[in-house]
Coordinates of C-alpha atoms in Angstrom, one line a residue:
X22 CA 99.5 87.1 128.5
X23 CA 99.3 90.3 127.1
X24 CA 101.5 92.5 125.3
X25 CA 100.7 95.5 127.7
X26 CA 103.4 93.5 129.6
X27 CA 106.5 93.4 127.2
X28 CA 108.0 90.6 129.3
X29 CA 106.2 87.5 127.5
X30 CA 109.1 85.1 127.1
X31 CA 107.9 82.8 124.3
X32 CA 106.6 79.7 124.2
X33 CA 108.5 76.6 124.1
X34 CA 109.3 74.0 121.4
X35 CA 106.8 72.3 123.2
X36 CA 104.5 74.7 124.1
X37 CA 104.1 75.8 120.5
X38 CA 102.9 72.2 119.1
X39 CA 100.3 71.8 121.9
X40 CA 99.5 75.5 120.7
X41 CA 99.4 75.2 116.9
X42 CA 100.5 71.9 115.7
X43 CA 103.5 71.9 113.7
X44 CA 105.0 75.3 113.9
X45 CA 107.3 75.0 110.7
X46 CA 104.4 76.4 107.6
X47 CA 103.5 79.1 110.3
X48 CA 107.3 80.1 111.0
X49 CA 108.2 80.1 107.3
X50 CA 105.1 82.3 106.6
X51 CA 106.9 84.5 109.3
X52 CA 103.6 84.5 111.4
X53 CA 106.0 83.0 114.2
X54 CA 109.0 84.1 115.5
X55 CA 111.6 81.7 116.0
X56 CA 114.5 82.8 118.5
X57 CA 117.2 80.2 120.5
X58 CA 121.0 80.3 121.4
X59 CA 123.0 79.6 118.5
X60 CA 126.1 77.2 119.4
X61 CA 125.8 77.1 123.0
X62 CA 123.1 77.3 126.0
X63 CA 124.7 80.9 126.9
X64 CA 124.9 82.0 123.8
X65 CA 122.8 85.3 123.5
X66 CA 119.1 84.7 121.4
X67 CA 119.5 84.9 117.7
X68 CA 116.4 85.2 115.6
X69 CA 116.2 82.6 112.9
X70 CA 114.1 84.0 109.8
X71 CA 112.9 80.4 108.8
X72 CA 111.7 82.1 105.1
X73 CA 115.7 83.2 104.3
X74 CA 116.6 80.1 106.2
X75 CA 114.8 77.1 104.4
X76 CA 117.6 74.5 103.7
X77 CA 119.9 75.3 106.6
X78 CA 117.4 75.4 109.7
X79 CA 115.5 72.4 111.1
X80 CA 113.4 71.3 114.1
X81 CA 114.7 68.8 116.6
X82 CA 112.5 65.9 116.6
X83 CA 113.8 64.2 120.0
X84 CA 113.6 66.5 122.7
X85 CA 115.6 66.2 125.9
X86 CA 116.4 68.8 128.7
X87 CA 119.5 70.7 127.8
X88 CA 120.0 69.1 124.2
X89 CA 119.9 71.2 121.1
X90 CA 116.1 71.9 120.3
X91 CA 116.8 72.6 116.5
X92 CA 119.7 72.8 114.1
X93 CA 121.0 75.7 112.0
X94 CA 123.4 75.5 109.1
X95 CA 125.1 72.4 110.9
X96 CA 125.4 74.4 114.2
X97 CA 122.9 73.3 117.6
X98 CA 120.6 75.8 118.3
X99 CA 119.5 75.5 121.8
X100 CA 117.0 77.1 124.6
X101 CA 114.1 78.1 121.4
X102 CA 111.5 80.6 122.1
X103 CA 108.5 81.3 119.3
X104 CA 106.6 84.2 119.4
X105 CA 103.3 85.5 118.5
X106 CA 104.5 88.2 115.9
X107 CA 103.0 91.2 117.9
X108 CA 104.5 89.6 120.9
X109 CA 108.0 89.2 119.5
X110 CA 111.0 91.2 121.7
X111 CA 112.0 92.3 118.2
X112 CA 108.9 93.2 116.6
X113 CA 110.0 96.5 115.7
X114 CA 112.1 95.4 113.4
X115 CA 110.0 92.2 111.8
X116 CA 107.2 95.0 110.3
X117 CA 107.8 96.8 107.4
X118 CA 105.2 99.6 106.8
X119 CA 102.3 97.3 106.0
X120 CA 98.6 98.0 105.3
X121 CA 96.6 98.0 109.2
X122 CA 94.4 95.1 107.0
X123 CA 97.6 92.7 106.2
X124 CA 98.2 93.1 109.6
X125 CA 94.8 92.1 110.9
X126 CA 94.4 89.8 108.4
X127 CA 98.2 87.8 109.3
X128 CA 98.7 88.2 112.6
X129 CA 95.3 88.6 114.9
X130 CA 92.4 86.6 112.9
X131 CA 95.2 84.7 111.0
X132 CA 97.9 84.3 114.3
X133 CA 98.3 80.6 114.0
X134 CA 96.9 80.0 117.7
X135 CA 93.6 81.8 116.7
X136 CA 93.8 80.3 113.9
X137 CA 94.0 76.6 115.1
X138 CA 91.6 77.4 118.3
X139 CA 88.9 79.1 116.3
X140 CA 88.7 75.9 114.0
X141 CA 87.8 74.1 117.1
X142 CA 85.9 76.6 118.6
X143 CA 83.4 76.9 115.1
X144 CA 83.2 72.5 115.2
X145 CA 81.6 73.3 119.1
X146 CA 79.5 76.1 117.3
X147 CA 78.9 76.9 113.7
X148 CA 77.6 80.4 114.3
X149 CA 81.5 81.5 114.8
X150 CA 83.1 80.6 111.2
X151 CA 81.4 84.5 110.9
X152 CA 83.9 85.3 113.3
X153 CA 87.1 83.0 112.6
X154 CA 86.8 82.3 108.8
X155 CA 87.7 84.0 106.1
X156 CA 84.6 84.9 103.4
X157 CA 81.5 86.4 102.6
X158 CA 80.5 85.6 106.0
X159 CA 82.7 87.1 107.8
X160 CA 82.2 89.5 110.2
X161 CA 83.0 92.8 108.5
X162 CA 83.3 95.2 111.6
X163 CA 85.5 94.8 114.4
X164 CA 86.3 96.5 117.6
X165 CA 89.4 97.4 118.8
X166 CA 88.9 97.2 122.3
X167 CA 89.4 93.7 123.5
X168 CA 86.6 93.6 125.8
X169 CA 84.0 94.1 123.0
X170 CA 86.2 92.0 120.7
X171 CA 86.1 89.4 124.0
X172 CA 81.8 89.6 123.7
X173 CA 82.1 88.8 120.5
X174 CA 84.1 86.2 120.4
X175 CA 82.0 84.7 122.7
X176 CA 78.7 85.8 121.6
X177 CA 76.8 88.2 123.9
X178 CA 73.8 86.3 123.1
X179 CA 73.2 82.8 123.8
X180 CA 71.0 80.3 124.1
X181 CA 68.7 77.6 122.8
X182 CA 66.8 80.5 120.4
X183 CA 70.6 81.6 119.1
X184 CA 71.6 78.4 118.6
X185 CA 75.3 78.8 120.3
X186 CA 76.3 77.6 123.9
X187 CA 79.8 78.7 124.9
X188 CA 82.1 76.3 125.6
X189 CA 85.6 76.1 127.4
X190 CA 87.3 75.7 123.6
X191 CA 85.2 78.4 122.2
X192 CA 86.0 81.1 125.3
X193 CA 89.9 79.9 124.8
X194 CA 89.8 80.8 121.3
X195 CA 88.8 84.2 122.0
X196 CA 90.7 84.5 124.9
X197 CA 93.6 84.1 121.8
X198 CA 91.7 86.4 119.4
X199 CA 91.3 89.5 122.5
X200 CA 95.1 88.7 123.5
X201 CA 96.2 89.6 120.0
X202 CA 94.3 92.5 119.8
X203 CA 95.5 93.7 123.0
X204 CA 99.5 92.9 121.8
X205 CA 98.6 95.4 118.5
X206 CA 97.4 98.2 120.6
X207 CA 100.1 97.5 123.9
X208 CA 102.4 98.7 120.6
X209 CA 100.0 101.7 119.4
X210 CA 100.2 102.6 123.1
X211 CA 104.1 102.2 123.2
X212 CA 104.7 103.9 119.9
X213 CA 106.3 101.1 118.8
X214 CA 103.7 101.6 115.5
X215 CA 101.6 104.0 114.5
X216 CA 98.6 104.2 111.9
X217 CA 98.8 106.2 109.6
X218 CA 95.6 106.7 107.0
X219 CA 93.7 109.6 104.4
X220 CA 91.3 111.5 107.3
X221 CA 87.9 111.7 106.0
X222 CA 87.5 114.6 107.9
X223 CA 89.2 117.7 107.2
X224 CA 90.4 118.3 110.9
X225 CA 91.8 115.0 111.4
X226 CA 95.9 114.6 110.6
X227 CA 97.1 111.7 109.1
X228 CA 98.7 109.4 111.9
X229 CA 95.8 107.9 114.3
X230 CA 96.2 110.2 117.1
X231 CA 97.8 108.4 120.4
X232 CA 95.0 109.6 122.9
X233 CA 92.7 107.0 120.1
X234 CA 94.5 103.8 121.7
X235 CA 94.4 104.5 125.4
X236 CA 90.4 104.7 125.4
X237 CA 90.0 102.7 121.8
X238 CA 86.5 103.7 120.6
X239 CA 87.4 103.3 116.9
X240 CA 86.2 100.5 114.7
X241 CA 88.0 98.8 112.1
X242 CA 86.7 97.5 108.6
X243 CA 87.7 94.0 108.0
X244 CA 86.5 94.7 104.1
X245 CA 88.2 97.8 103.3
X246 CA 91.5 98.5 106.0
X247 CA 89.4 101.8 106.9
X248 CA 89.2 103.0 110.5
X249 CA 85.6 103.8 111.2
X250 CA 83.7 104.9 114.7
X251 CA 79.8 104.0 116.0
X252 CA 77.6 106.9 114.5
X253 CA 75.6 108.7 117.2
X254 CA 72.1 108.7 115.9
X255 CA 70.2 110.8 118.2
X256 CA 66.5 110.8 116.7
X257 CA 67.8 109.7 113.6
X258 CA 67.8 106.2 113.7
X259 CA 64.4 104.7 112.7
X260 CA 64.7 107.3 109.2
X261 CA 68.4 105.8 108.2
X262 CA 68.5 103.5 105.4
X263 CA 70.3 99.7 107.0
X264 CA 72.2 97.7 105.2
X265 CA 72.8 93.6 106.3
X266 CA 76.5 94.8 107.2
X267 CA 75.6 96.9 109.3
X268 CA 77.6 99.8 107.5
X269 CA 74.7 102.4 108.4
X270 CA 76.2 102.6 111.9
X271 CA 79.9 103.4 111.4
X272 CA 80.9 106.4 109.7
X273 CA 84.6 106.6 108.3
X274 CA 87.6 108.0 109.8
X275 CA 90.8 107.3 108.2
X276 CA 90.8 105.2 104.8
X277 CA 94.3 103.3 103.5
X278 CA 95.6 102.3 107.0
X279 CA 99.0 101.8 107.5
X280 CA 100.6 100.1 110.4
X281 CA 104.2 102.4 110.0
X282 CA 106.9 102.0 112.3
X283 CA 107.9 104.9 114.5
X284 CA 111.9 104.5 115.1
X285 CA 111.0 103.7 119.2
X286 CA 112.5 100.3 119.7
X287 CA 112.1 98.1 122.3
X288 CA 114.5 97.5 125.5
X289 CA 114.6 94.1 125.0
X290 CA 115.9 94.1 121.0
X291 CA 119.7 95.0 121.4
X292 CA 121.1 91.8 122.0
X293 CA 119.0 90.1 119.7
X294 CA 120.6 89.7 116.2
X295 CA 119.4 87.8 112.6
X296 CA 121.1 84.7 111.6
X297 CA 121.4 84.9 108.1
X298 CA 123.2 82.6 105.2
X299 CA 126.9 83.2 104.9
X300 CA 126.5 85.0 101.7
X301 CA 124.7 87.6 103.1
X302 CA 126.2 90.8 103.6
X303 CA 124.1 91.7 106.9
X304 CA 120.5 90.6 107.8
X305 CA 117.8 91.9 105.9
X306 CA 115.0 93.4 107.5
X307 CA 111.9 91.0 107.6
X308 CA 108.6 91.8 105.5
X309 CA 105.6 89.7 106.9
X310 CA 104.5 88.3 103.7
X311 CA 104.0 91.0 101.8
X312 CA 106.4 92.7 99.4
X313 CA 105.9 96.1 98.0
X314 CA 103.7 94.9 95.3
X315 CA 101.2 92.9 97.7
X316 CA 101.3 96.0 100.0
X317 CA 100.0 98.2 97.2
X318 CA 97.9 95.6 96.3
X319 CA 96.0 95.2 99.8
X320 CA 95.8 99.5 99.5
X321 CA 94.4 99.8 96.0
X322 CA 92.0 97.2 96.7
X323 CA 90.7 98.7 99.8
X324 CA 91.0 102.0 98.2
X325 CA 89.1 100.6 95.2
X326 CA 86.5 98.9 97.8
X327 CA 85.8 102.2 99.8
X328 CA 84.8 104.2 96.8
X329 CA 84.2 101.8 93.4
X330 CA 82.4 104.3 91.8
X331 CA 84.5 107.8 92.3
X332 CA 88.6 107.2 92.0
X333 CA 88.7 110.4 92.8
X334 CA 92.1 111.0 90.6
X335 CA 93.5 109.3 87.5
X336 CA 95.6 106.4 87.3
X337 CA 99.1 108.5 87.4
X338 CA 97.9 110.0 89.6
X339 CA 97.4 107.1 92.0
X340 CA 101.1 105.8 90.7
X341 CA 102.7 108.8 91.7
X342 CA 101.2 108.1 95.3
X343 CA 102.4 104.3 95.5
X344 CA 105.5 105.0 94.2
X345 CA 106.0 107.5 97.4
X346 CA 104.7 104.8 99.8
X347 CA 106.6 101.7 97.8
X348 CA 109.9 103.6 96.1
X349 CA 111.1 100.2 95.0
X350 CA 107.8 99.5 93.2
X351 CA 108.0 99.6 89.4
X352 CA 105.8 100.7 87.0
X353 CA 105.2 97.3 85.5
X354 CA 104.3 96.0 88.9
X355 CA 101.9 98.6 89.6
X356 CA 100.0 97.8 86.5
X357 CA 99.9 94.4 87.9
X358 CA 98.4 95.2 90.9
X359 CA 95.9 97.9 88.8
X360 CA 94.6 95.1 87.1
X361 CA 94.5 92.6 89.0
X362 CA 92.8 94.9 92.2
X363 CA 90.1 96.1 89.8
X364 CA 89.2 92.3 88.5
X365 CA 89.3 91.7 92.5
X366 CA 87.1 94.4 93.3
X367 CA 85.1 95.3 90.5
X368 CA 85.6 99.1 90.5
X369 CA 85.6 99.2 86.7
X370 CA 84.6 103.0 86.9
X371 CA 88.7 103.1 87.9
X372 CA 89.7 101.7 84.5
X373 CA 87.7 104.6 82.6
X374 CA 89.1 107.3 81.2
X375 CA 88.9 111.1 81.7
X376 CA 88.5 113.3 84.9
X377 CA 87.1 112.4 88.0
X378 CA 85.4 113.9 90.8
X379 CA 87.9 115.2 93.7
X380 CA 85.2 115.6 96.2
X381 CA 85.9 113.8 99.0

């Protein structure tokens, strides 16, 4: 079930509570995708943006072949197929340019599948809440090539001294996490997205190179969004100072990750059009869950979290740049964030005054 294969038709009404429980929280936090026929079993699929959609769109709660599964502003809706986001037909238009960590963070350790299956899968075996849950805890790097990120789901090493024994719920739960992965980079592959981040390295350009995703031996950093790859030590090793994170053994690529679309569509979008209210003009493209000023957030923070002690420029600095990633994003709002990512992080060196240090 992978998104290599851009033919994955959905789950059904059905399939979707035996997958996640009740899929109405998930759909309004657009981490599914709801599509059905609107009026008529022949209609073509209309996707219904349950967040614009709150009052007018409901679930069917007696389900029978060939009856309306749902109903939309008083009109049946019938034949309903929910998507993984990643996996959606129209997932090229449901991303606006969002930080590679939002991403992560909504839609492959927070996909509501993972997310149900992991809680299971920890209840069978503690050890993985460092793998599934959110926290301190929490694994901090992750691969992204799905057979490592398969091995670690499951745990390469088991056994009475690791405390863990795999068991059929926690292999499906990473089974869900790997297919995720795999659906993000089957659109990296497809330039669908790109990645775009600040190289570390002077040779490096800006967007993730394509060449990165076919034979994925980059790393990615849960704590800060940055894309990082596995330092060869040579002789080194024993001298190198290690850290409980395991940070020693990565060594930064691209910082600020964005997951930007490229224009490339998808074959199967074209017929595929957004119900929206009648007061709306036309459909309004869909932003996961974050808006301009959570976006900037998530890239201050990480920004903040990569380098607390050096901001490298001064605050207008950093303005100037947001407001060229997030044109809509006042000034007032980016104070908000400021704030608010500072107290988060606590990078106080970035609310100093004065000059700072444009090393990189």
């Amino acid at each position: 079930m992978s998104n290599e294969n851009p033919d994955f038709e959905g789950w059904t009404l059905e399939d979707t509570v035996q997958r996640v429980g009740d899929p109405l929280r998930p759909a309004l936090e657009q981490r599914l995708i709801v599509l059905g026929r609107l009026g008529s079993p022949h209609a073509d699929l209309s996707y219904f943006p349950l967040a614009d959609l709150p009052d007018e769109f409901r679930f069917s709660q007696m389900l029978a072949i060939g009856q309306a599964e749902a109903i939309c502003a008083g009109t049946d809706v019938f034949d309903l197929r929910i998507f993984p986001v990643l996996k959606a037909p129209n997932v090229d238009r449901l991303l606006l340019d969002v930080p590679l960590k939002t991403a992560f963070d909504l839609h492959i350790i927070g996909d509501p599948e993972v997310e149900r299956l992991g809680t299971i899968a920890v209840s069978d075996c503690a050890k993985l809440a460092d793998v599934y849950f959110a926290g301190e805890g929490q694994m901090r790097y992750w691969p992204l090539d799905s057979d490592s990120l398969l091995e670690i789901g499951e745990l390469e090493e088991h056994g009475e001294y690791f405390q863990y024994y795999p068991t059929a719920r926690t292999h499906a739960a990473s089974l869900a996490l790997r297919d995720r992965l795999d659906a993000l980079i089957g659109l990296l592959r497809r330039r669908i997205y790109c990645v775009e981040g600040d190289p570390f390295r002077a040779a490096d350009p800006r967007v993730i190179p394509e060449s990165h995703w076919l034979r994925p031996a980059l790393w990615f950093d849960l704590k800060t969004g940055d894309v990082v790859q596995e330092r060869d030590w040579g002789e080194d090793e024993v001298d190198y100072h290690r850290f409980e994170d395991g940070r020693q053994d990565y060594a930064v690529r691209w910082r600020a990750t964005m997951l930007i679309r490229t224009g490339q569509t998808s074959q199967h979008v074209r017929n595929i059009h957004a119900v929206t209210k009648p007061n709306q003009a036309k459909p309004k493209r869909i932003e996961t869950k974050a808006s301009s000023e959570k976006q900037c957030k998530a890239w201050l923070e990480a920004e903040m979290a990569a380098s607390p002690n050096d901001p490298r420029q001064l605050r207008p600095e950093w303005l100037r740049e947001a407001k060229g990633r997030w044109p809509d994003l006042s000034e007032r709002a980016f104070d908000r964030v400021w704030a608010a990512s500072i107290l988060k992080t606590g990078a106080a060196a970035w609310s100093a005054p004065g000059p700072r240090n444009r090393s990189k």
